[in-house]
CSV table of C-alpha atoms and ligand atoms in Angstrom, one decimal:
chain,number,residue,atom,x,y,z
A,18,MET,CA,142.1,140.2,62.7
A,19,ALA,CA,141.9,141.6,59.1
A,20,LYS,CA,145.1,143.5,58.2
A,21,PRO,CA,144.9,147.3,57.5
A,22,LEU,CA,143.5,148.2,54.2
A,23,GLU,CA,145.4,150.4,51.7
A,24,TYR,CA,143.1,153.2,50.9
A,25,ASN,CA,142.5,153.9,47.2
A,26,ALA,CA,139.4,156.2,47.2
A,27,THR,CA,138.0,159.4,48.7
A,28,LEU,CA,134.5,160.0,50.1
A,29,ILE,CA,133.7,163.1,48.1
A,30,GLU,CA,130.2,163.7,49.4
A,31,ARG,CA,127.9,162.5,52.1
A,32,GLU,CA,124.1,163.3,52.2
A,33,ASP,CA,122.3,162.3,55.4
A,34,VAL,CA,118.8,161.4,54.4
A,35,THR,CA,118.1,160.7,58.1
A,36,PRO,CA,120.5,160.2,61.0
A,37,LEU,CA,120.5,156.5,60.1
A,38,LEU,CA,120.4,156.6,56.3
A,39,GLY,CA,122.9,158.1,54.0
A,40,VAL,CA,124.0,158.6,50.4
A,41,PHE,CA,127.7,158.3,50.0
A,42,ARG,CA,129.6,159.3,46.9
A,43,ILE,CA,133.0,157.8,46.5
A,44,ARG,CA,135.7,158.6,44.0
A,45,PRO,CA,138.4,156.0,43.4
A,46,ASP,CA,141.9,157.3,42.8
A,47,GLU,CA,142.1,155.5,39.5
A,48,PRO,CA,139.8,157.0,36.9
A,49,LEU,CA,136.8,154.8,36.2
A,50,PRO,CA,137.2,152.5,33.2
A,51,GLY,CA,136.8,153.8,29.7
A,52,GLU,CA,133.7,154.8,27.7
A,53,GLY,CA,130.2,153.4,28.1
A,54,ALA,CA,128.9,151.1,30.9
A,55,TRP,CA,131.6,149.6,33.1
A,56,PHE,CA,129.2,147.7,35.3
A,57,VAL,CA,125.7,146.4,35.0
A,58,PRO,CA,123.0,148.1,37.2
A,59,GLY,CA,122.2,145.8,40.1
A,60,GLN,CA,125.8,144.9,40.8
A,61,TYR,CA,127.7,145.7,44.0
A,62,MET,CA,131.2,146.6,45.1
A,63,VAL,CA,133.1,146.1,48.3
A,64,LEU,CA,133.8,149.1,50.6
A,65,GLY,CA,136.3,149.0,53.5
A,66,LEU,CA,137.6,150.9,56.4
A,67,ASN,CA,140.3,150.5,59.1
A,68,ASN,CA,139.2,150.9,62.6
A,69,GLU,CA,141.5,153.9,63.5
A,70,ALA,CA,140.2,154.3,67.0
A,71,ARG,CA,140.6,150.5,67.8
A,72,PRO,CA,143.5,149.3,65.6
A,73,ASP,CA,143.3,146.0,67.5
A,74,LEU,CA,140.0,145.4,65.7
A,75,GLY,CA,141.7,145.8,62.3
A,76,SER,CA,139.7,146.5,59.1
A,77,VAL,CA,136.3,145.6,57.8
A,78,ARG,CA,134.9,145.2,54.3
A,79,ARG,CA,131.3,144.9,53.3
A,80,PRO,CA,129.5,144.5,49.9
A,81,MET,CA,127.3,147.5,48.9
A,82,SER,CA,125.0,147.8,46.0
A,83,ILE,CA,125.8,150.6,43.5
A,84,ALA,CA,123.1,153.2,43.4
A,85,SER,CA,124.6,155.3,40.6
A,86,ALA,CA,124.4,154.6,36.9
A,87,PRO,CA,127.4,153.0,35.2
A,88,GLU,CA,127.4,156.0,32.7
A,89,ARG,CA,128.4,158.3,35.6
A,90,ARG,CA,132.1,158.8,35.7
A,91,ASP,CA,132.8,161.3,38.5
A,92,CYS,CA,132.0,159.0,41.4
A,93,ILE,CA,130.2,155.9,42.6
A,94,GLU,CA,127.2,156.3,44.8
A,95,PHE,CA,126.0,154.1,47.6
A,96,TYR,CA,122.8,154.2,49.7
A,97,ILE,CA,123.6,152.8,53.2
A,98,ARG,CA,121.8,152.2,56.5
A,99,PHE,CA,123.5,152.5,59.9
A,100,VAL,CA,122.9,149.1,61.5
A,101,GLU,CA,121.9,149.8,65.0
A,102,LYS,CA,122.2,146.2,66.1
A,103,PRO,CA,125.2,144.8,64.3
A,104,GLU,CA,126.3,141.2,64.5
A,105,SER,CA,130.1,141.8,64.3
A,106,ASP,CA,132.4,143.4,66.8
A,107,ASN,CA,133.7,145.8,64.2
A,108,PRO,CA,130.7,147.0,62.2
A,109,PHE,CA,131.5,148.7,59.0
A,110,THR,CA,128.5,151.1,59.2
A,111,HIS,CA,129.7,152.4,62.6
A,112,LEU,CA,133.1,153.3,61.1
A,113,LEU,CA,131.5,154.8,58.0
A,114,TRP,CA,129.2,157.1,60.0
A,115,LYS,CA,132.3,158.8,61.5
A,116,GLN,CA,133.6,159.7,58.0
A,117,GLN,CA,133.0,163.1,56.5
A,118,ALA,CA,133.7,164.4,52.9
A,119,GLY,CA,137.4,164.2,52.2
A,120,ALA,CA,137.9,161.0,54.1
A,121,ARG,CA,140.0,158.2,52.6
A,122,MET,CA,138.7,154.7,52.2
A,123,TYR,CA,139.0,151.4,50.4
A,124,VAL,CA,136.8,150.4,47.5
A,125,ARG,CA,137.3,147.3,45.4
A,126,VAL,CA,136.6,148.6,42.0
A,127,HIS,CA,135.5,145.3,40.7
A,128,PRO,CA,131.7,145.3,40.2
A,129,THR,CA,130.2,141.9,41.1
A,130,GLY,CA,126.9,140.1,41.1
A,131,LYS,CA,124.1,138.8,38.9
A,132,PHE,CA,121.2,140.7,40.3
A,133,THR,CA,120.7,142.5,37.1
A,134,ILE,CA,117.9,142.7,34.5
A,135,GLU,CA,120.3,141.0,32.0
A,136,GLU,CA,121.0,138.0,34.3
A,137,THR,CA,117.4,137.6,35.6
A,138,ALA,CA,114.5,138.5,33.4
A,139,GLY,CA,116.8,139.1,30.4
A,140,PRO,CA,117.3,142.4,28.4
A,141,GLU,CA,114.5,141.6,25.9
A,142,ASP,CA,111.9,140.7,28.5
A,143,ARG,CA,108.8,142.9,28.0
A,144,ARG,CA,106.9,141.8,31.2
A,145,PHE,CA,106.5,144.1,34.1
A,146,LYS,CA,109.7,144.2,36.2
A,147,ILE,CA,108.4,144.4,39.8
A,148,LEU,CA,111.3,145.7,41.8
A,149,VAL,CA,110.6,145.2,45.5
A,150,ALA,CA,112.9,147.1,47.8
A,151,ALA,CA,113.1,147.1,51.6
A,152,GLY,CA,115.0,150.2,52.8
A,153,THR,CA,118.4,150.5,51.2
A,154,GLY,CA,117.5,147.6,49.0
A,155,LEU,CA,116.4,150.4,46.7
A,156,ALA,CA,120.0,151.0,45.5
A,157,PRO,CA,120.2,148.5,42.6
A,158,PHE,CA,116.8,149.6,41.3
A,159,ILE,CA,117.8,153.3,41.4
A,160,SER,CA,120.9,152.4,39.4
A,161,MET,CA,118.7,150.5,36.8
A,162,ALA,CA,116.3,153.4,36.4
A,163,ARG,CA,119.0,156.1,36.2
A,164,SER,CA,120.9,154.2,33.6
A,165,ALA,CA,117.9,153.6,31.5
A,166,LEU,CA,117.1,157.3,31.5
A,167,ILE,CA,120.7,158.3,30.7
A,168,ARG,CA,120.9,155.9,27.8
A,169,ASP,CA,117.6,157.2,26.4
A,170,PRO,CA,116.2,160.5,27.7
A,171,ASN,CA,112.8,159.5,26.1
A,172,VAL,CA,112.7,156.0,27.5
A,173,SER,CA,109.4,154.6,28.7
A,174,LEU,CA,109.7,152.8,32.0
A,175,ARG,CA,106.0,151.8,32.1
A,176,ASP,CA,107.1,148.2,32.5
A,177,PHE,CA,109.1,149.1,35.7
A,178,VAL,CA,107.4,149.0,39.0
A,179,ILE,CA,109.4,150.1,42.1
A,180,ILE,CA,107.8,149.2,45.4
A,181,HIS,CA,109.8,150.8,48.2
A,182,GLY,CA,109.0,149.9,51.7
A,183,VAL,CA,110.3,151.9,54.7
A,184,SER,CA,109.3,152.4,58.4
A,185,TYR,CA,108.7,156.2,58.2
A,186,SER,CA,108.2,158.5,55.3
A,187,ALA,CA,111.4,160.3,56.0
A,188,ASP,CA,113.2,157.0,55.1
A,189,LEU,CA,111.9,157.2,51.6
A,190,GLY,CA,115.3,158.1,50.1
A,191,TYR,CA,115.3,159.2,46.4
A,192,ARG,CA,111.6,160.0,46.7
A,193,GLU,CA,111.7,163.2,44.7
A,194,GLU,CA,113.9,161.7,42.0
A,195,LEU,CA,111.6,158.7,41.7
A,196,GLU,CA,108.5,160.9,41.6
A,197,GLU,CA,110.1,162.9,38.8
A,198,LEU,CA,111.1,159.7,37.0
A,199,ALA,CA,107.5,158.4,37.3
A,200,ALA,CA,106.1,161.6,35.9
A,201,ARG,CA,108.6,161.6,33.0
A,202,THR,CA,108.9,157.9,32.1
A,203,GLY,CA,105.7,156.3,33.2
A,204,LEU,CA,107.6,154.3,35.9
A,205,HIS,CA,105.2,153.0,38.5
A,206,TYR,CA,106.6,154.2,41.9
A,207,LEU,CA,104.8,152.7,44.8
A,208,PRO,CA,106.3,153.9,48.2
A,209,THR,CA,104.8,152.4,51.3
A,210,VAL,CA,105.3,153.2,55.0
A,211,SER,CA,104.8,150.6,57.7
A,212,ARG,CA,104.6,152.8,60.8
A,213,ALA,CA,102.3,155.4,59.3
A,214,ALA,CA,100.3,155.9,62.4
A,215,LYS,CA,103.5,157.2,64.2
A,216,ASP,CA,105.0,159.0,61.3
A,217,PRO,CA,106.2,162.4,62.5
A,218,ASP,CA,105.8,163.9,59.1
A,219,GLY,CA,102.3,162.4,58.4
A,220,TRP,CA,101.7,159.9,55.7
A,221,SER,CA,98.6,159.5,53.6
A,222,GLY,CA,99.9,157.1,51.0
A,223,HIS,CA,100.0,153.3,51.0
A,224,VAL,CA,100.5,151.8,54.5
A,225,GLY,CA,102.4,148.6,55.1
A,226,ARG,CA,105.6,146.8,54.1
A,227,ALA,CA,106.7,146.4,50.6
A,228,GLU,CA,105.7,142.7,50.6
A,229,ASP,CA,102.2,143.6,51.7
A,230,TYR,CA,101.4,144.5,48.1
A,231,PHE,CA,101.3,140.8,47.5
A,232,LYS,CA,98.8,139.9,50.3
A,233,ALA,CA,95.8,138.2,48.9
A,234,ASP,CA,93.5,141.1,49.6
A,235,GLU,CA,95.9,143.7,48.2
A,236,LEU,CA,96.8,142.0,44.9
A,237,ALA,CA,93.7,143.6,43.2
A,238,GLY,CA,95.1,147.0,44.0
A,239,LEU,CA,98.4,146.2,42.3
A,240,GLU,CA,96.6,144.7,39.4
A,241,ALA,CA,94.5,147.9,39.0
A,242,GLU,CA,97.8,150.0,39.2
A,243,LEU,CA,99.3,147.9,36.3
A,244,GLY,CA,96.1,147.8,34.2
A,245,LEU,CA,95.7,144.0,34.7
A,246,PRO,CA,92.3,142.3,35.2
A,247,ALA,CA,91.5,141.1,38.7
A,248,GLY,CA,93.4,137.8,39.2
A,249,GLY,CA,95.6,138.6,36.2
A,250,PHE,CA,98.9,139.2,38.0
A,251,SER,CA,101.1,136.2,37.0
A,252,PRO,CA,104.5,135.2,35.7
A,253,GLN,CA,103.0,135.5,32.2
A,254,ASN,CA,103.1,139.3,32.6
A,255,SER,CA,105.4,140.0,35.5
A,256,VAL,CA,108.9,139.1,36.8
A,257,ILE,CA,109.9,140.0,40.3
A,258,LEU,CA,113.2,141.2,41.7
A,259,ILE,CA,113.5,141.7,45.5
A,260,CYS,CA,116.3,143.4,47.4
A,261,GLY,CA,116.8,143.8,51.1
A,262,LEU,CA,116.4,141.8,54.2
A,263,GLN,CA,115.0,138.3,54.8
A,264,GLY,CA,111.5,139.3,55.8
A,265,THR,CA,110.6,141.1,52.6
A,266,ILE,CA,112.2,138.4,50.4
A,267,GLY,CA,110.6,135.5,52.2
A,268,SER,CA,107.1,137.0,52.4
A,269,THR,CA,107.2,138.1,48.8
A,270,ILE,CA,108.2,134.6,47.7
A,271,THR,CA,105.6,132.7,49.8
A,272,ARG,CA,102.8,135.1,49.1
A,273,LEU,CA,103.1,134.7,45.3
A,274,LEU,CA,103.5,130.9,45.0
A,275,HIS,CA,99.7,130.5,44.6
A,276,ARG,CA,100.0,132.7,41.5
A,277,GLY,CA,102.7,130.4,40.0
A,278,PHE,CA,105.7,132.6,40.7
A,279,ILE,CA,108.8,130.4,40.9
A,280,PRO,CA,111.8,131.5,43.0
A,281,ASP,CA,115.3,131.4,41.5
A,282,ASN,CA,116.8,129.5,44.4
A,283,ARG,CA,117.9,125.9,44.1
A,284,LYS,CA,117.2,124.9,47.7
A,285,ILE,CA,113.6,126.4,47.7
A,286,ARG,CA,112.9,124.8,44.3
A,287,GLN,CA,114.1,121.4,45.5
A,288,ALA,CA,112.2,121.6,48.7
A,289,LEU,CA,109.0,122.5,46.8
A,290,GLU,CA,109.8,119.9,44.1
A,291,ILE,CA,109.5,122.5,41.3
A,292,PRO,CA,110.6,120.9,38.0
A,293,GLU,CA,114.0,122.2,36.9
A,294,ALA,CA,112.7,123.0,33.4
A,295,LEU,CA,110.3,125.7,34.6
A,296,PRO,CA,111.8,129.1,34.4
A,297,ALA,CA,112.2,131.3,37.5
A,298,SER,CA,110.2,134.4,37.9
A,299,VAL,CA,111.3,135.7,41.3
A,300,PHE,CA,114.9,136.7,41.9
A,301,TYR,CA,116.5,138.2,45.0
A,302,GLU,CA,119.5,139.8,46.5
A,303,ALA,CA,119.7,139.3,50.3
A,304,TYR,CA,121.5,141.8,52.5
A,305,ASP,CA,121.5,139.4,55.4
A,306,THR,CA,122.2,135.7,55.8
A,307,THR,CA,119.0,134.4,57.3
A,308,PRO,CA,117.4,132.0,54.8
A,309,PRO,CA,114.3,133.7,53.3
A,310,VAL,CA,112.1,130.7,53.7
A,311,ASP,CA,112.4,128.3,56.7
A,312,LEU,CA,112.8,125.0,54.8
A,313,LYS,CA,113.1,123.0,58.1
A,314,ASP,CA,109.5,123.8,58.9
A,315,ALA,CA,107.9,120.7,57.4
A,316,ALA,CA,104.3,122.0,57.7
A,317,LEU,CA,105.2,125.3,56.0
A,318,VAL,CA,107.0,123.5,53.2
A,319,ALA,CA,104.0,121.2,52.7
A,320,ASP,CA,101.7,124.2,52.5
A,321,LEU,CA,103.9,126.1,50.1
A,322,LYS,CA,104.3,123.0,47.9
A,323,ALA,CA,100.6,122.6,47.7
A,324,GLN,CA,100.3,126.3,46.7
A,325,ILE,CA,102.8,126.2,43.9
A,326,HIS,CA,101.7,122.9,42.5
A,327,GLY,CA,98.1,124.0,42.6
A,328,ALA,CA,99.1,127.1,40.6
A,329,LEU,CA,101.3,125.1,38.1
A,330,GLY,CA,98.4,122.6,37.6
A,331,THR,CA,96.0,125.4,36.9
A,332,MET,CA,98.4,127.1,34.5
A,333,ALA,CA,99.1,123.8,32.7
A,334,ALA,CA,95.3,123.3,32.3
A,335,VAL,CA,94.8,126.7,30.7
B,424,FAD,C1,125.3,141.9,47.9
B,424,FAD,C2,125.0,142.8,49.1
B,424,FAD,C3,124.8,144.2,48.8
B,424,FAD,C4,124.5,145.0,49.9
B,424,FAD,N1,124.2,146.3,49.7
B,424,FAD,C5,123.9,147.2,50.7
B,424,FAD,C6,123.5,148.5,50.4
B,424,FAD,O1,123.5,149.0,49.3
B,424,FAD,N2,123.2,149.3,51.5
B,424,FAD,C7,123.2,148.8,52.8
B,424,FAD,O2,122.9,149.6,53.7
B,424,FAD,N3,123.6,147.5,53.0
B,424,FAD,C8,123.9,146.7,52.0
B,424,FAD,N4,124.3,145.4,52.3
B,424,FAD,C9,124.6,145.0,53.7
B,424,FAD,C10,126.0,145.4,54.1
B,424,FAD,O3,126.9,144.6,53.3
B,424,FAD,C11,126.3,145.1,55.6
B,424,FAD,O4,125.9,143.8,55.9
B,424,FAD,C12,125.6,146.1,56.5
B,424,FAD,O5,126.0,147.4,56.1
B,424,FAD,C13,125.9,145.8,57.9
B,424,FAD,O6,127.3,145.8,58.1
B,424,FAD,P1,128.0,146.2,59.5
B,424,FAD,O7,129.4,145.7,59.4
B,424,FAD,O8,127.7,147.6,59.9
B,424,FAD,O9,127.2,145.3,60.5
B,424,FAD,P2,127.4,143.6,60.8
B,424,FAD,O10,128.1,143.5,62.1
B,424,FAD,O11,128.0,143.1,59.6
B,424,FAD,O12,125.9,143.3,61.0
B,424,FAD,C14,125.2,142.6,60.0
B,424,FAD,C15,123.7,142.7,60.4
B,424,FAD,O13,123.2,143.9,59.8
B,424,FAD,C16,121.9,143.5,59.2
B,424,FAD,N5,121.8,144.4,58.0
B,424,FAD,C17,122.6,144.3,56.9
B,424,FAD,N6,122.2,145.2,56.0
B,424,FAD,C18,121.2,145.9,56.6
B,424,FAD,C19,120.4,147.0,56.2
B,424,FAD,N7,120.5,147.6,55.0
B,424,FAD,N8,119.4,147.5,57.1
B,424,FAD,C20,119.3,146.9,58.3
B,424,FAD,N9,120.0,145.9,58.7
B,424,FAD,C21,120.9,145.4,57.9
B,424,FAD,C22,122.0,142.1,58.9
B,424,FAD,O14,120.8,141.5,59.1
B,424,FAD,C23,123.0,141.6,59.9
B,424,FAD,O15,122.2,141.1,61.0
B,424,FAD,C24,124.6,144.5,51.2
B,424,FAD,C25,124.8,143.2,51.5
B,424,FAD,C26,125.1,142.3,50.4
B,424,FAD,C27,125.3,140.9,50.7
């Protein structure tokens, strides 16, 4: 049993997007560090709570992506889903959902992680940054866009593409802010709803999951959105960052191998025998522990290997 946590922060605001989705603003007791950026957008922190109702279950800590910009100093924002079918017997989100503004909690004010533009594409990369979010996987990308706008109010985000996949349109957290950002900065904001037919609010936009943008018959639509010629979407002009659960990550990776997109994962690269010297063009942050691609499935691996090597052969010949 984890020992009780010493609380060092206050939940100052909680906004319920839906009963299962919330924006949580937390202020650590210690003032946030100095001037300028104190973390890199895309990083996460660890939040924790003690189980007051069941002290025998102790405390629980979970990593959470930071949704606010590092330039913000009054609080740190998180975008969190209540997990209805948790795996643990002391789920963090079940404790969090009982907390209201003013509640005390634990936050490890030590931003962590390499799921950042700097550590993936690189700060000078001019290619399209295709940011693929499933549900709350939007958090790191919101932080990136917010920070870019704070640093330069006239910034162009034409090379940023946020694909946000949710079940129902009400789950499109940050929708208004992203629509405004798109109008102001040229950001490509592509929300998509998978259960559109049953959407209580009605949905006339793109239907499907985030990863469906990469289905063979949908790539032309994405290319048109980006002003690329048909068949032109490739690692030469695009780099992909995916955040969320295994399904979105796995399908995005496998659907784009035939275009030559190389995942930044050692095990997948080894299984597909991708030469080490070739740079990665698909990066991901997984919120769950299921491997994104089932590398024990020999037939699948053989098929994927043929796809990536076919693409690499074509690219080398051009
Ligand atoms: C680096 C990192 C950053 C993360 N950032 C966020 C974030 O910004 N927002 C957020 O909501 N979660 C985030 N998570 C997931 C979070 O850490 C917890 O796993 C999640 O909140 C469930 O914790 P729990 O204790 O309530 O349930 P557990 O008992 O720990 O249950 C875990 C189960 O929840 C599932 N799960 C985890 N995250 C989600 C989700 N978002 N939607 C649906 N199912 C999920 C997993 O598949 C797993 O089966 C992040 C995870 C990592 C590794």
